[in-house]
């Protein structure tokens, strides 16, 4: 009986592995990418009043759909809370998680998921009302702090406040809109999450000028897309889509000029865009997969500035998210 049970368990495991190893085939057969996103964070992933999604994380979903299906609109967006996001990826409800998620050791090893890379270097910060009269996190002793469950935020605060002998109280919520509403109605003194999210949420508050983000950043929060473990091909497809967006910026290839560069660009630009380049075959994609992604959404810098940077309402400085040759950390292996 024991051997029979072990055989059944082994067969189930192998079946699950085979199923998980065919994500690209499943996406192609379905004709649609299922992308897990936030429930609404301005600049990253948020629907308008018509239910149309846009944002930094949304454009990455669109880039993957363009690279794999040839159409950036073939995406079903699945809004997920911080608590739901990992289960949704593990269960196969979504093919890709593109949702402001911090890459950590435990998440990369214990949750059956793999991060494909970093698409935004962030850090945890704090926002307060101006009338609180606080200029530094170290002046927050005795404060109540609103944050979200299921994130790295609570542990970061515990470590930082303990090392600085700061007393505080946590008021945690499952959803971002619950958290920001509690802060907006003064149920807590402080709102803490990733700095990028604070700048986004600040714009949703009553009279945003009444609130300020404090200068300290207390953690490293490398945010990135993630996929299920056990499917090396899909992992590489999604990872190289991210790398392609970064590489395109370095090569000077944009959404507007991608078609022209295919015809009259340099040898390197043409090769990147699929001319005399069969590198995509190893990914299970066509030769113009990178061209399809970039012509659909633009390069990394374009997507950043449009949704988060100078061309957006958030006006976030790129900082560490500049290219490596411009003083930042964004660096991609050559796509060839």
Coordinates of C-alpha atoms in Angstrom, one line a residue:
X1 CA 0.0 0.0 0.0
X2 CA 2.8 2.4 0.9
X3 CA 4.5 1.8 -2.4
X4 CA 1.2 2.4 -4.2
X5 CA 0.7 5.7 -2.4
X6 CA 4.3 6.7 -3.2
X7 CA 3.7 5.8 -6.9
X8 CA 0.5 7.9 -7.0
X9 CA 2.3 10.8 -5.3
X10 CA 5.2 10.6 -7.8
X11 CA 2.8 10.4 -10.7
X12 CA 0.9 13.5 -9.4
X13 CA 4.1 15.4 -8.9
X14 CA 5.3 14.5 -12.5
X15 CA 1.9 15.5 -13.9
X16 CA 2.0 18.8 -12.1
X17 CA 5.6 19.4 -13.3
X18 CA 4.6 18.7 -16.9
X19 CA 1.6 21.0 -16.6
X20 CA 3.7 23.8 -15.1
X21 CA 6.4 23.3 -17.7
X22 CA 4.0 24.2 -20.6
X23 CA 3.1 27.8 -19.6
X24 CA 4.1 29.3 -23.0
X25 CA 2.1 26.6 -24.8
X26 CA -0.9 27.2 -22.6
X27 CA -0.7 30.9 -23.1
X28 CA -0.4 30.5 -26.9
X29 CA -3.3 28.0 -27.0
X30 CA -5.5 30.2 -24.8
X31 CA -4.6 33.2 -26.8
X32 CA -4.4 35.3 -23.7
X33 CA -1.9 36.1 -20.9
X34 CA -3.3 36.1 -17.4
X35 CA -1.4 38.7 -15.4
X36 CA -1.7 39.3 -11.7
X37 CA -1.6 43.0 -10.8
X38 CA -2.5 45.2 -7.8
X39 CA -6.0 46.2 -6.9
X40 CA -5.2 49.8 -7.9
X41 CA -2.0 51.8 -7.3
X42 CA -1.6 54.9 -9.4
X43 CA 1.3 54.7 -11.8
X44 CA 1.8 51.0 -11.4
X45 CA -1.5 49.3 -12.2
X46 CA -4.9 50.9 -11.9
X47 CA -8.1 50.8 -14.0
X48 CA -9.9 54.0 -15.2
X49 CA -13.7 54.5 -15.0
X50 CA -14.1 52.4 -18.2
X51 CA -12.2 49.5 -16.6
X52 CA -9.1 50.0 -18.8
X53 CA -5.9 49.2 -17.0
X54 CA -2.7 51.2 -17.3
X55 CA 0.6 51.6 -15.4
X56 CA 4.2 50.6 -15.2
X57 CA 3.4 47.0 -14.2
X58 CA 0.6 46.9 -16.8
X59 CA 2.9 47.7 -19.6
X60 CA 5.2 44.9 -18.6
X61 CA 2.2 42.5 -18.9
X62 CA 1.5 44.0 -22.3
X63 CA 5.2 43.6 -23.4
X64 CA 5.1 39.9 -22.5
X65 CA 1.8 39.4 -24.4
X66 CA 3.3 41.2 -27.4
X67 CA 6.5 39.1 -27.3
X68 CA 4.6 35.8 -27.0
X69 CA 1.3 36.4 -28.8
X70 CA 2.1 39.3 -31.1
X71 CA -0.6 41.4 -29.5
X72 CA -0.2 43.6 -26.3
X73 CA -4.0 43.6 -25.8
X74 CA -4.3 39.9 -25.3
X75 CA -4.1 40.2 -21.5
X76 CA -6.5 39.4 -18.7
X77 CA -5.7 41.5 -15.7
X78 CA -6.4 39.8 -12.4
X79 CA -6.4 42.2 -9.4
X80 CA -4.8 40.6 -6.3
X81 CA -4.4 41.7 -2.7
X82 CA -1.0 41.3 -1.1
X83 CA -2.3 38.2 0.7
X84 CA -3.8 36.6 -2.5
X85 CA -1.0 37.3 -4.9
X86 CA 1.3 34.3 -4.1
X87 CA -1.5 31.7 -4.0
X88 CA -2.9 33.0 -7.3
X89 CA 0.5 32.4 -8.9
X90 CA 1.1 29.0 -7.3
X91 CA -2.3 27.7 -8.3
X92 CA -2.0 28.8 -11.9
X93 CA -4.8 31.4 -11.7
X94 CA -2.2 33.8 -13.2
X95 CA 0.7 33.1 -15.5
X96 CA 2.7 36.1 -14.4
X97 CA 2.8 38.3 -11.3
X98 CA 3.5 41.9 -12.2
X99 CA 2.6 43.6 -8.9
X100 CA 5.1 45.6 -7.0
X101 CA 6.5 42.5 -5.2
X102 CA 9.8 42.6 -3.3
X103 CA 12.3 39.9 -4.2
X104 CA 13.4 38.2 -1.0
X105 CA 15.2 34.9 -0.1
X106 CA 12.1 33.3 1.5
X107 CA 9.8 34.2 -1.4
X108 CA 12.3 33.0 -4.0
X109 CA 12.8 29.6 -2.2
X110 CA 9.7 28.8 -0.1
X111 CA 6.7 29.9 -2.2
X112 CA 7.1 28.0 -5.4
X113 CA 7.9 31.2 -7.4
X114 CA 10.9 32.7 -9.1
X115 CA 11.7 36.4 -9.7
X116 CA 12.8 37.1 -13.2
X117 CA 14.7 40.2 -12.3
X118 CA 14.3 43.7 -10.8
X119 CA 12.3 46.3 -12.7
X120 CA 12.2 48.9 -9.9
X121 CA 14.7 49.5 -7.1
X122 CA 12.6 50.8 -4.2
X123 CA 12.8 51.2 -0.4
X124 CA 10.4 51.5 2.5
X125 CA 9.5 55.0 3.6
X126 CA 7.0 56.9 5.7
X127 CA 4.3 59.5 5.0
X128 CA 2.9 61.8 7.7
X129 CA 0.6 64.8 7.9
X130 CA 2.4 68.2 7.9
X131 CA 0.6 69.3 11.0
X132 CA 2.2 66.4 12.9
X133 CA 5.4 68.5 12.9
X134 CA 7.7 65.5 12.2
X135 CA 10.8 65.9 10.0
X136 CA 12.4 62.5 10.6
X137 CA 11.4 58.8 11.2
X138 CA 13.3 59.0 14.4
X139 CA 10.8 61.5 15.8
X140 CA 7.9 58.9 15.5
X141 CA 8.1 57.4 18.9
X142 CA 4.6 56.6 20.2
X143 CA 3.1 56.9 16.7
X144 CA 0.5 54.6 15.2
X145 CA 1.5 53.3 11.7
X146 CA -0.9 52.1 9.0
X147 CA 0.4 49.4 6.6
X148 CA -0.6 46.3 4.7
X149 CA -0.5 42.7 5.8
X150 CA 1.4 40.1 3.7
X151 CA 4.3 42.5 2.9
X152 CA 7.9 43.0 4.0
X153 CA 6.8 46.3 5.7
X154 CA 6.0 45.1 9.2
X155 CA 9.3 43.2 9.6
X156 CA 11.3 46.1 8.3
X157 CA 9.6 48.4 10.8
X158 CA 10.2 46.0 13.6
X159 CA 13.9 45.8 12.8
X160 CA 14.4 49.5 12.3
X161 CA 12.3 50.8 15.3
X162 CA 13.8 48.2 17.6
X163 CA 17.4 49.1 16.7
X164 CA 16.5 52.8 17.2
X165 CA 14.5 52.3 20.5
X166 CA 11.3 53.8 18.9
X167 CA 7.9 52.7 20.3
X168 CA 5.1 52.4 17.8
X169 CA 1.8 50.7 17.1
X170 CA 0.9 48.9 13.9
X171 CA -2.6 49.1 12.4
X172 CA -2.6 46.6 9.5
X173 CA -5.1 46.1 6.6
X174 CA -5.4 43.6 3.8
X175 CA -6.0 46.0 1.0
X176 CA -4.2 49.3 -0.1
X177 CA -7.5 51.2 -0.3
X178 CA -8.4 50.3 3.3
X179 CA -4.9 51.4 4.4
X180 CA -5.0 54.7 2.6
X181 CA -8.5 55.4 3.8
X182 CA -7.5 54.8 7.4
X183 CA -4.6 57.2 7.1
X184 CA -6.7 59.8 5.2
X185 CA -9.2 59.8 8.1
X186 CA -6.5 60.0 10.8
X187 CA -7.0 56.6 12.2
X188 CA -3.2 56.4 12.3
X189 CA -0.4 59.0 12.4
X190 CA 1.8 57.4 9.7
X191 CA 1.5 55.4 6.5
X192 CA 4.4 53.2 5.6
X193 CA 5.0 51.2 2.5
X194 CA 7.4 51.4 -0.5
X195 CA 8.4 55.0 -1.3
X196 CA 7.0 54.7 -4.9
X197 CA 3.6 53.6 -3.6
X198 CA 3.6 56.5 -1.1
X199 CA 4.1 59.0 -3.8
X200 CA 1.3 57.4 -5.8
X201 CA -1.1 57.1 -2.9
X202 CA -0.4 60.7 -1.7
X203 CA -2.1 62.0 -4.9
X204 CA -5.3 60.1 -3.9
X205 CA -5.6 61.9 -0.5
X206 CA -7.8 64.8 0.3
X207 CA -5.5 67.8 -0.2
X208 CA -2.2 66.0 -1.0
X209 CA -0.2 69.1 0.0
X210 CA -1.1 68.4 3.6
X211 CA 1.1 65.3 3.5
X212 CA 4.8 64.7 3.2
X213 CA 7.0 61.7 2.7
X214 CA 9.8 61.7 5.2
X215 CA 13.4 61.5 3.8
X216 CA 14.6 58.2 5.4
X217 CA 14.4 55.0 3.4
X218 CA 14.8 52.1 5.8
X219 CA 15.1 49.0 3.5
X220 CA 16.0 47.6 0.2
X221 CA 12.9 46.7 -1.8
X222 CA 14.0 45.3 -5.2
X223 CA 10.6 44.9 -7.0
X224 CA 10.2 42.6 -9.9
X225 CA 7.9 40.3 -11.9
X226 CA 7.6 36.6 -10.8
X227 CA 6.6 33.3 -12.3
X228 CA 6.0 29.8 -11.0
X229 CA 9.0 27.6 -10.4
X230 CA 9.4 24.5 -12.5
X231 CA 9.0 26.1 -16.0
X232 CA 12.4 27.1 -17.2
X233 CA 11.3 28.1 -20.6
X234 CA 8.5 30.5 -19.3
X235 CA 10.9 31.9 -16.8
X236 CA 13.4 32.8 -19.6
X237 CA 10.7 34.2 -21.8
X238 CA 9.5 36.6 -19.1
X239 CA 13.1 37.4 -17.9
X240 CA 14.3 38.2 -21.4
X241 CA 11.3 40.4 -22.1
X242 CA 12.4 42.5 -19.1
X243 CA 16.0 42.5 -20.3
X244 CA 14.9 43.5 -23.8
X245 CA 13.1 46.6 -22.5
X246 CA 16.3 47.6 -20.7
X247 CA 18.6 46.8 -23.6
X248 CA 16.4 48.7 -26.1
X249 CA 16.8 51.9 -24.0
X250 CA 20.6 51.4 -24.1
X251 CA 20.5 50.8 -27.9
X252 CA 18.3 53.9 -28.5
X253 CA 15.4 51.9 -29.7
X254 CA 12.0 53.4 -28.9
X255 CA 8.4 52.6 -29.5
X256 CA 8.3 55.3 -32.2
X257 CA 11.5 54.4 -34.1
X258 CA 11.5 50.5 -33.7
X259 CA 10.2 49.9 -37.2
X260 CA 12.6 52.4 -38.8
X261 CA 15.5 50.8 -36.9
X262 CA 14.6 47.4 -38.4
X263 CA 15.3 48.9 -41.8
X264 CA 18.1 51.4 -41.3
X265 CA 19.6 50.9 -37.8
X266 CA 23.1 49.7 -36.9
X267 CA 24.0 46.0 -37.2
X268 CA 23.4 45.7 -33.4
X269 CA 20.1 47.4 -33.5
X270 CA 18.8 45.3 -36.4
X271 CA 20.0 42.1 -34.8
X272 CA 18.2 43.0 -31.6
X273 CA 15.0 43.7 -33.6
X274 CA 15.2 40.2 -35.2
X275 CA 17.0 40.8 -38.5
X276 CA 19.3 37.9 -39.2
X277 CA 18.9 36.7 -35.6
X278 CA 17.4 33.4 -34.6
X279 CA 18.1 33.8 -30.8
X280 CA 14.3 33.8 -30.1
X281 CA 14.0 30.1 -31.2
X282 CA 15.6 29.0 -27.9
X283 CA 12.8 30.8 -26.1
X284 CA 10.1 29.3 -28.2
X285 CA 9.5 32.7 -29.8
X286 CA 9.8 34.1 -33.3
X287 CA 12.8 36.2 -34.4
X288 CA 11.0 39.6 -33.9
X289 CA 9.8 38.9 -30.3
X290 CA 11.8 41.9 -29.0
X291 CA 10.6 44.2 -31.7
X292 CA 7.0 43.1 -30.9
X293 CA 7.5 44.0 -27.2
X294 CA 9.2 47.4 -27.8
X295 CA 7.0 48.6 -30.6
X296 CA 4.0 47.8 -28.4
X297 CA 5.0 49.6 -25.1
X298 CA 8.4 51.2 -25.6
X299 CA 11.7 50.7 -23.9
X300 CA 12.2 50.6 -20.1
X301 CA 12.9 54.4 -19.9
X302 CA 9.9 55.3 -21.9
X303 CA 7.6 53.1 -19.7
X304 CA 9.2 54.5 -16.5
X305 CA 8.8 58.2 -17.5
X306 CA 5.3 57.7 -18.8
X307 CA 3.9 56.2 -15.7
X308 CA 6.2 57.1 -12.9
X309 CA 8.6 59.8 -13.9
X310 CA 8.7 63.2 -15.6
X311 CA 5.7 62.6 -17.9
X312 CA 3.5 61.3 -15.1
X313 CA 1.6 62.8 -12.2
X314 CA 4.0 61.2 -9.7
X315 CA 7.2 62.9 -11.0
X316 CA 9.5 60.3 -9.4
X317 CA 13.2 60.7 -10.1
X318 CA 14.6 57.6 -11.7
X319 CA 17.5 57.5 -9.3
X320 CA 18.8 53.9 -9.0
X321 CA 16.5 53.0 -11.8
X322 CA 18.6 54.8 -14.4
X323 CA 20.7 52.7 -16.8
X324 CA 24.1 51.5 -15.5
X325 CA 25.9 53.9 -17.9
X326 CA 23.9 56.8 -16.5
X327 CA 24.7 56.2 -12.8
X328 CA 21.9 53.7 -12.1
X329 CA 21.6 49.9 -11.5
X330 CA 19.6 49.0 -14.6
X331 CA 21.7 46.5 -16.6
X332 CA 20.8 43.8 -19.0
X333 CA 22.8 41.0 -20.7
X334 CA 23.1 41.4 -24.4
X335 CA 20.0 40.1 -26.2
X336 CA 21.8 38.1 -28.8

